[in-house]
mmCIF file of C-alpha atoms in Angstrom:
data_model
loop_
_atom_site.group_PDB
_atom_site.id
_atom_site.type_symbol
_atom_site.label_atom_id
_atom_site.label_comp_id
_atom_site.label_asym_id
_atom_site.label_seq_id
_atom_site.Cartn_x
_atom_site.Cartn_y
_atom_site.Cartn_z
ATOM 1 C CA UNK A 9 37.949 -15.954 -1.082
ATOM 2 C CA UNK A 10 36.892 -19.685 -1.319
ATOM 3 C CA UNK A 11 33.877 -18.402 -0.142
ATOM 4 C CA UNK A 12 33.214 -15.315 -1.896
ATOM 5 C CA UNK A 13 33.824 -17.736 -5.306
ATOM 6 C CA UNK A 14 31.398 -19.500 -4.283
ATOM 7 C CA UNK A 15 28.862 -16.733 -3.911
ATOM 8 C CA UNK A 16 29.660 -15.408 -6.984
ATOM 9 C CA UNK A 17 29.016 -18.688 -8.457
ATOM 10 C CA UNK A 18 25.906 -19.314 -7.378
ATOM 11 C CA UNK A 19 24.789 -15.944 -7.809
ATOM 12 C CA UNK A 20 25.182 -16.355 -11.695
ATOM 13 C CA UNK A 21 24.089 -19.924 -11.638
ATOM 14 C CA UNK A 22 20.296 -20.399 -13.098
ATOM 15 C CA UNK A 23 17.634 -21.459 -10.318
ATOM 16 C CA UNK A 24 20.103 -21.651 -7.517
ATOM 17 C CA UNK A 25 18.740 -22.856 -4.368
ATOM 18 C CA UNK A 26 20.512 -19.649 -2.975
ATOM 19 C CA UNK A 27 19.036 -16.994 -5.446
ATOM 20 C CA UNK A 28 16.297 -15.706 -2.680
ATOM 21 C CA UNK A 29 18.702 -15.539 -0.009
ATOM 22 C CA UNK A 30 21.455 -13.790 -2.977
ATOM 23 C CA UNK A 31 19.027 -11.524 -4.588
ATOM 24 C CA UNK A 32 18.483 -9.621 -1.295
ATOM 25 C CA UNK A 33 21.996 -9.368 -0.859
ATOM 26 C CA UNK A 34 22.701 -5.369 -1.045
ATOM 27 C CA UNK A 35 24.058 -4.644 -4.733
ATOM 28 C CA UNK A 36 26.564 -2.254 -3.128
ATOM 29 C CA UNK A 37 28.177 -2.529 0.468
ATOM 30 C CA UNK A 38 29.380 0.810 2.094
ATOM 31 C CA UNK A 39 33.382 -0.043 2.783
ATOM 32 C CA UNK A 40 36.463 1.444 1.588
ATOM 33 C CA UNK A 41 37.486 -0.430 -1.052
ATOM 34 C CA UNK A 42 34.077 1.031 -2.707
ATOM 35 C CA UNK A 43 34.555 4.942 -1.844
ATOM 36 C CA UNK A 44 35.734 7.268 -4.265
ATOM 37 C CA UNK A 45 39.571 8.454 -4.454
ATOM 38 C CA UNK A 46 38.735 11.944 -2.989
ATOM 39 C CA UNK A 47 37.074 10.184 0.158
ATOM 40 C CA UNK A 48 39.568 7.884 0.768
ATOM 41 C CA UNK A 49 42.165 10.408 1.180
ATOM 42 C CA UNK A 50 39.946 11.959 3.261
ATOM 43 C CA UNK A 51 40.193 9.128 6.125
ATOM 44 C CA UNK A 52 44.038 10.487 6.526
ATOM 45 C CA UNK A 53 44.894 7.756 8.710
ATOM 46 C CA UNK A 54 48.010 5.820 7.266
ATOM 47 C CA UNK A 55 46.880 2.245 8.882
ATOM 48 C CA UNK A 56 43.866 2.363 7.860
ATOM 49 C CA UNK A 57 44.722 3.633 3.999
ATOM 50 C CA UNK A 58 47.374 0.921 3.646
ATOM 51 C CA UNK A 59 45.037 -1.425 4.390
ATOM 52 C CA UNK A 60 42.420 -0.266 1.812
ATOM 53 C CA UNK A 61 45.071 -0.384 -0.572
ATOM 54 C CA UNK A 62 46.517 -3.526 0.011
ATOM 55 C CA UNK A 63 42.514 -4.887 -0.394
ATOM 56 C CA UNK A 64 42.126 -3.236 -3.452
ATOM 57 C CA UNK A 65 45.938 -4.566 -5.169
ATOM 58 C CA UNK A 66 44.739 -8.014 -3.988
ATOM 59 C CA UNK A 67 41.377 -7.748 -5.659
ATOM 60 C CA UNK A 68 43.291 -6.651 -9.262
ATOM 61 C CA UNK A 69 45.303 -9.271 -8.745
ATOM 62 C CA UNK A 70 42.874 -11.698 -8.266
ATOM 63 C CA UNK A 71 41.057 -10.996 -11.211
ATOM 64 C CA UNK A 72 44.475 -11.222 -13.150
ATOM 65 C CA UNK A 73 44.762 -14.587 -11.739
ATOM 66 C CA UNK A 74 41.165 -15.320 -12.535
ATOM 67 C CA UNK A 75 41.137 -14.197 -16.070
ATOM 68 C CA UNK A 76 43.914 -16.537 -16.753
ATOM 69 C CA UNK A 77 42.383 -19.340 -15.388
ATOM 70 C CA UNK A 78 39.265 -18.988 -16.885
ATOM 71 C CA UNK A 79 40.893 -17.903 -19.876
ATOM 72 C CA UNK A 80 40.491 -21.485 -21.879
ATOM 73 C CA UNK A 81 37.594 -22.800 -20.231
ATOM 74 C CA UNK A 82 34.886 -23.995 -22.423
ATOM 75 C CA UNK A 83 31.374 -22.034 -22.278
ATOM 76 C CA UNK A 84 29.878 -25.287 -21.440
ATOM 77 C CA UNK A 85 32.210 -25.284 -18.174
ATOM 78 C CA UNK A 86 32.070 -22.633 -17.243
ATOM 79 C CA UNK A 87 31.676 -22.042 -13.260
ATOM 80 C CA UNK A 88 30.259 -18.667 -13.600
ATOM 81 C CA UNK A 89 27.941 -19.556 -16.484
ATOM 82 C CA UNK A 90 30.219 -17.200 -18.990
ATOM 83 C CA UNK A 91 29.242 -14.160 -16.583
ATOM 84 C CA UNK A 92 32.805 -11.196 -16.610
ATOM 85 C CA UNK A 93 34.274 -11.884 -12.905
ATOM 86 C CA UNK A 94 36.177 -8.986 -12.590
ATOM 87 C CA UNK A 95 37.388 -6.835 -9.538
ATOM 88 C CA UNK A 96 34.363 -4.832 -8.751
ATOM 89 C CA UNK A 97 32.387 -8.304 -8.454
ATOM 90 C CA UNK A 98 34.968 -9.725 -6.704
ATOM 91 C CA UNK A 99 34.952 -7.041 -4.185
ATOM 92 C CA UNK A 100 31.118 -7.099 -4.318
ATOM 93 C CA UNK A 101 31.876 -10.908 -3.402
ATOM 94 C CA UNK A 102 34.342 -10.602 -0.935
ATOM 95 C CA UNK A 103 32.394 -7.487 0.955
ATOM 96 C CA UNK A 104 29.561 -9.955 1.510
ATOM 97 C CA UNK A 105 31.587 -12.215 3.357
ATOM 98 C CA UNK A 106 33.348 -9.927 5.325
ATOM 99 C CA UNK A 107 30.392 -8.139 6.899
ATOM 100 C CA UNK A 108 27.790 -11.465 6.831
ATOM 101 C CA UNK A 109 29.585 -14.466 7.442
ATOM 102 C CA UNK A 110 30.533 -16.275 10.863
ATOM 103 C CA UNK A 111 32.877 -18.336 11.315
ATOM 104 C CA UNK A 112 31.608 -21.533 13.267
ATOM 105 C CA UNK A 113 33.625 -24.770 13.924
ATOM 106 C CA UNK A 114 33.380 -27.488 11.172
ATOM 107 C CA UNK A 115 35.115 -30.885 10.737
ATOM 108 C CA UNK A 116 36.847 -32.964 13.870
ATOM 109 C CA UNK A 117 40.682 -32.180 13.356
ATOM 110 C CA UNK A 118 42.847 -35.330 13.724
ATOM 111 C CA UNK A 119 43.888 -33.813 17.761
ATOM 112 C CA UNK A 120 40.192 -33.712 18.437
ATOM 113 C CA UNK A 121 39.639 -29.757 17.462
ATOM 114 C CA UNK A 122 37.340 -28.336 15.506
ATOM 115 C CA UNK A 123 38.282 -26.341 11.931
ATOM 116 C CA UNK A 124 37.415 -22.456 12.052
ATOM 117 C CA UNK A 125 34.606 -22.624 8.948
ATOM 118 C CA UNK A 126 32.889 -19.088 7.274
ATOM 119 C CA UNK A 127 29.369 -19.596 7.038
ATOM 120 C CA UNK A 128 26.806 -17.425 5.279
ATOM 121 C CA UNK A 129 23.969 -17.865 7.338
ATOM 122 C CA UNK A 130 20.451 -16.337 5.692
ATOM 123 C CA UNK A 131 18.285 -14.889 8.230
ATOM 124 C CA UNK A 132 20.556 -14.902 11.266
ATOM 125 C CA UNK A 133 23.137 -12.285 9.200
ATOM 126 C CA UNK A 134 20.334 -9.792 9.704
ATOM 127 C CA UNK A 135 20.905 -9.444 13.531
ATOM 128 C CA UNK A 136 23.189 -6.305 14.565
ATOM 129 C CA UNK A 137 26.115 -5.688 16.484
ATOM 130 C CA UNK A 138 26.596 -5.022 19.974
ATOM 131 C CA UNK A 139 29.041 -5.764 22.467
ATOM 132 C CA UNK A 140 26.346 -6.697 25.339
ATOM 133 C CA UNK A 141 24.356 -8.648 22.516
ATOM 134 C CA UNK A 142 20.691 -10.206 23.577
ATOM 135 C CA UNK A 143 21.240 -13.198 21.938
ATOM 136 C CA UNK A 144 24.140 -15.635 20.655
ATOM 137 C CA UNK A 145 24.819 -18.859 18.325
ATOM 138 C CA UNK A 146 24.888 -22.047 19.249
ATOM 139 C CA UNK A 147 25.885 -24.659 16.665
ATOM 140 C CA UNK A 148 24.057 -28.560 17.741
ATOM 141 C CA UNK A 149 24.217 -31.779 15.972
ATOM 142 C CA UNK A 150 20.729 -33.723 15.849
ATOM 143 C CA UNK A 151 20.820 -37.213 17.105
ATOM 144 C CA UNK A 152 20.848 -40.081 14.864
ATOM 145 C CA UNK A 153 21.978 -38.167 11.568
ATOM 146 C CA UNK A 154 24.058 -36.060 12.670
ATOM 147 C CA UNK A 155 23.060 -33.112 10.937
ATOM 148 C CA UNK A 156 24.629 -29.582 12.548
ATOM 149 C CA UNK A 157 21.835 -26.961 13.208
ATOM 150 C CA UNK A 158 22.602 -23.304 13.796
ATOM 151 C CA UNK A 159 20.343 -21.446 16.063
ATOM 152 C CA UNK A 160 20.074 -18.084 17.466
ATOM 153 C CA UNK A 161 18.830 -18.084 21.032
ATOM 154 C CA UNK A 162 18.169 -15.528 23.383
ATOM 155 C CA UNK A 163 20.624 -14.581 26.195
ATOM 156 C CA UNK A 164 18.287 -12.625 27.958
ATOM 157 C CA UNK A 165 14.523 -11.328 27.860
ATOM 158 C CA UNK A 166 13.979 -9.248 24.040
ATOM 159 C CA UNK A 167 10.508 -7.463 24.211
ATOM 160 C CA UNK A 168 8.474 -7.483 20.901
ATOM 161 C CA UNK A 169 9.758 -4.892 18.254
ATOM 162 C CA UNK A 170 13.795 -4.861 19.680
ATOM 163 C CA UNK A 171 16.626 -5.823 17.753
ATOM 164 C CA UNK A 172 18.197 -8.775 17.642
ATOM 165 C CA UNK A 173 22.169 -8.259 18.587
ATOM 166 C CA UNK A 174 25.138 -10.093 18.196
ATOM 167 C CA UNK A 175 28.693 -9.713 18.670
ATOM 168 C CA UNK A 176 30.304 -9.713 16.092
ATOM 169 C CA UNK A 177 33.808 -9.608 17.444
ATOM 170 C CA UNK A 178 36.056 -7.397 20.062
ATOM 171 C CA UNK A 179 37.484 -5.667 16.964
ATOM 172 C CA UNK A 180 38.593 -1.690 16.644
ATOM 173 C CA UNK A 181 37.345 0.936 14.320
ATOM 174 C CA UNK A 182 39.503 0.077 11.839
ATOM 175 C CA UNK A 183 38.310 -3.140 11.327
ATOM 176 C CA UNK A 184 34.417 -2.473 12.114
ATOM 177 C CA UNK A 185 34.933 0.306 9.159
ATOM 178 C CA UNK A 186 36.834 -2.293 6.747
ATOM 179 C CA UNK A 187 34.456 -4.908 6.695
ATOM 180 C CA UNK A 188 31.330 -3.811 8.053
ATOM 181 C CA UNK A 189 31.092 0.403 6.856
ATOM 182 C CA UNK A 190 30.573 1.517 10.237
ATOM 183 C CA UNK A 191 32.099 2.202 13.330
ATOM 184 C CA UNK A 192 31.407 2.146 16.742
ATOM 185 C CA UNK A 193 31.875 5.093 19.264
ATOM 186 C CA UNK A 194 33.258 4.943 22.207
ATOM 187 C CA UNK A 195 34.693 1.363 21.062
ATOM 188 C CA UNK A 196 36.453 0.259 24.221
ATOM 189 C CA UNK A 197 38.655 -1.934 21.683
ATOM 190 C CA UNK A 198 39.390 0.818 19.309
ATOM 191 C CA UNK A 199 43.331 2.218 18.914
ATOM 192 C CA UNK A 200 45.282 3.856 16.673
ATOM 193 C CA UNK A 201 48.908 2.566 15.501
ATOM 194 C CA UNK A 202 52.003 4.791 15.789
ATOM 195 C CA UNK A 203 54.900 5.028 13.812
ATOM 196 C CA UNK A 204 58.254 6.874 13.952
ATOM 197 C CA UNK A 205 58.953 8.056 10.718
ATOM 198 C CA UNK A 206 62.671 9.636 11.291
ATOM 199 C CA UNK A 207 62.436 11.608 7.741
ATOM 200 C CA UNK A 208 58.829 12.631 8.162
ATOM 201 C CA UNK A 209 59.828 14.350 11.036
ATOM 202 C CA UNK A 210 63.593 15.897 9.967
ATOM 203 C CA UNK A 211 60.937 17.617 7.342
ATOM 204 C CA UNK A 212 58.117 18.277 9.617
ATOM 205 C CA UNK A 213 61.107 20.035 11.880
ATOM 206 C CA UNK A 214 62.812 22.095 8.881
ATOM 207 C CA UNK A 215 59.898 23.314 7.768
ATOM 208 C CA UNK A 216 58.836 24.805 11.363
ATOM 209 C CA UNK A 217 62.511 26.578 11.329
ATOM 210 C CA UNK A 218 64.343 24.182 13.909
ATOM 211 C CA UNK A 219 67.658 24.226 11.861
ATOM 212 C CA UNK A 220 69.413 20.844 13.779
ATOM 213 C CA UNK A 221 67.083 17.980 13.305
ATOM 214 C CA UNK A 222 67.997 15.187 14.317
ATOM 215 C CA UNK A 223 65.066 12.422 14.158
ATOM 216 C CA UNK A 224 67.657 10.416 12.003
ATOM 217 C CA UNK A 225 69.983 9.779 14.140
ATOM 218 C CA UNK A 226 68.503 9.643 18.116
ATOM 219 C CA UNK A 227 71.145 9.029 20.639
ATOM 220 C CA UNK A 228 71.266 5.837 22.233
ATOM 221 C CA UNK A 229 69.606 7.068 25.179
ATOM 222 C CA UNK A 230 66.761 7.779 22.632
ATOM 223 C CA UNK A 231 66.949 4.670 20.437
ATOM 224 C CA UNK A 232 66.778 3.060 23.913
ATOM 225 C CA UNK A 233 63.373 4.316 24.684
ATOM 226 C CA UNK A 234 61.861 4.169 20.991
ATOM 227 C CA UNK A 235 62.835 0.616 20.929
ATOM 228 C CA UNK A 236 60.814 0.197 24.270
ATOM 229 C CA UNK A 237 58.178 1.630 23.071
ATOM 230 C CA UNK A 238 58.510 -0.442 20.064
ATOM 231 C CA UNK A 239 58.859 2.279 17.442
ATOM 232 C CA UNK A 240 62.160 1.323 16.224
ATOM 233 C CA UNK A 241 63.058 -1.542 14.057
ATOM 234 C CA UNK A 242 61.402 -3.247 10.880
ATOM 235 C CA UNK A 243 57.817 -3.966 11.350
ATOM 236 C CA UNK A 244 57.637 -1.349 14.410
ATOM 237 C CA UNK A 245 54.668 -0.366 15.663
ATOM 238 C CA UNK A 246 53.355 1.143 19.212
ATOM 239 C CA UNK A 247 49.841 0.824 19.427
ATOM 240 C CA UNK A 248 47.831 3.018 21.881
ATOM 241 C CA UNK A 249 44.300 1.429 23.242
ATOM 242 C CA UNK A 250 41.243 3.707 23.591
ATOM 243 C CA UNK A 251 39.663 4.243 27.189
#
């Protein structure tokens, strides 16, 4: 969120250097954390709803935390120039980020490596996503100063009027539709998560009539195969890739 702070920051800050590139920020972003209750019960896939949730508990309790640091700070200190940070602009904040920022490499490491940096980068956060882009980033440093540049070149020929497109990651639905508000069909990286749920299913089974379920306890021939299948255990999971 060091990030998103910073947004926010300059966003309320007077003459920013950043206010043109801010102000045509979208005022609302189209992800989950903004639908309404009824449509996010609608997506009825448990994954994807815990992870809404646990974005939206994070974002109250980041304001919590906010609040009480900000809670004594003088008006003349403010960093937010007295504006009311509160979830929604936090989310606003964070949303921003997600879908707009790359991460590019940043200071030497001490074994030679490069640190993983976000970047909001104006302009270049226009292009859209594809997964057989036309162009990519390429990060230089000028001679003599040193200075990094960030460029978008072409990776093959773009006629006049096409889009520019990037990849923006080999990431499934789930996480296209979290951060960006869209998904892709067809996504050859998309799966879905599975979970045995032993009293979801002694229910599921009573309530069609079978009158000996016994999902609770699976003979060892069965816990066998569920735990090869990695559905049995704490933090179990079988996921299944799309095709």
């Amino acid at each position: 969120m060091k990030l998103g702070l910073k947004l926010l920051q300059e966003r309320a800050r007077k003459g920013s250097f950043w206010w043109p590139y801010i102000s045509n920020l979208p005022e609302t972003y189209g992800v989950p954390i903004f639908f309404p209750g009824e449509d996010i019960k609608n997506l009825q896939y448990a994954p994807l709803l815990y992870q809404v949730n646990k974005r939206c508990r994070f974002l109250l309790e980041f304001e919590r935390i906010v609040k009480q640091e900000l809670g004594h700070v003088k008006q003349d200190n403010h960093p937010f120039e007295d504006q009311h940070v509160d979830s929604s602009a936090l989310g606003w904040a964070m949303s921003a980020v997600s879908s707009r920022a790359f991460r590019l490499y940043g200071g030497k490491c001490l074994d030679g490596t490069h640190k993983d940096v976000p970047m909001m980068l104006p302009l270049i956060d226009m292009c859209n996503h594809s997964f057989s882009p036309n162009a990519e980033i390429v990060q230089e440093h000028e001679a003599g100063d040193g200075k990094m540049l960030v460029k978008v070149i072409a990776a093959e020929n773009i006629k006049q009027g096409d889009e520019l497109e990037l990849n923006y990651g080999c990431l499934n639905n789930d996480l296209f539709l979290l951060d960006y508000g869209f998904v892709i069909p067809s996504n050859p990286y998309d799966c879905i998560e599975l979970k045995y749920d032993a009293a979801l299913l002694d229910a599921a089974s009573m309530a069609a009539g079978v009158h000996s379920p016994n999902f609770s306890s699976p003979t060892p021939w069965q816990q066998e195969i569920l735990s090869d299948l990695n559905l049995d255990g704490e933090n179990s999971d079988l996921k299944a890739w799309g095709s």
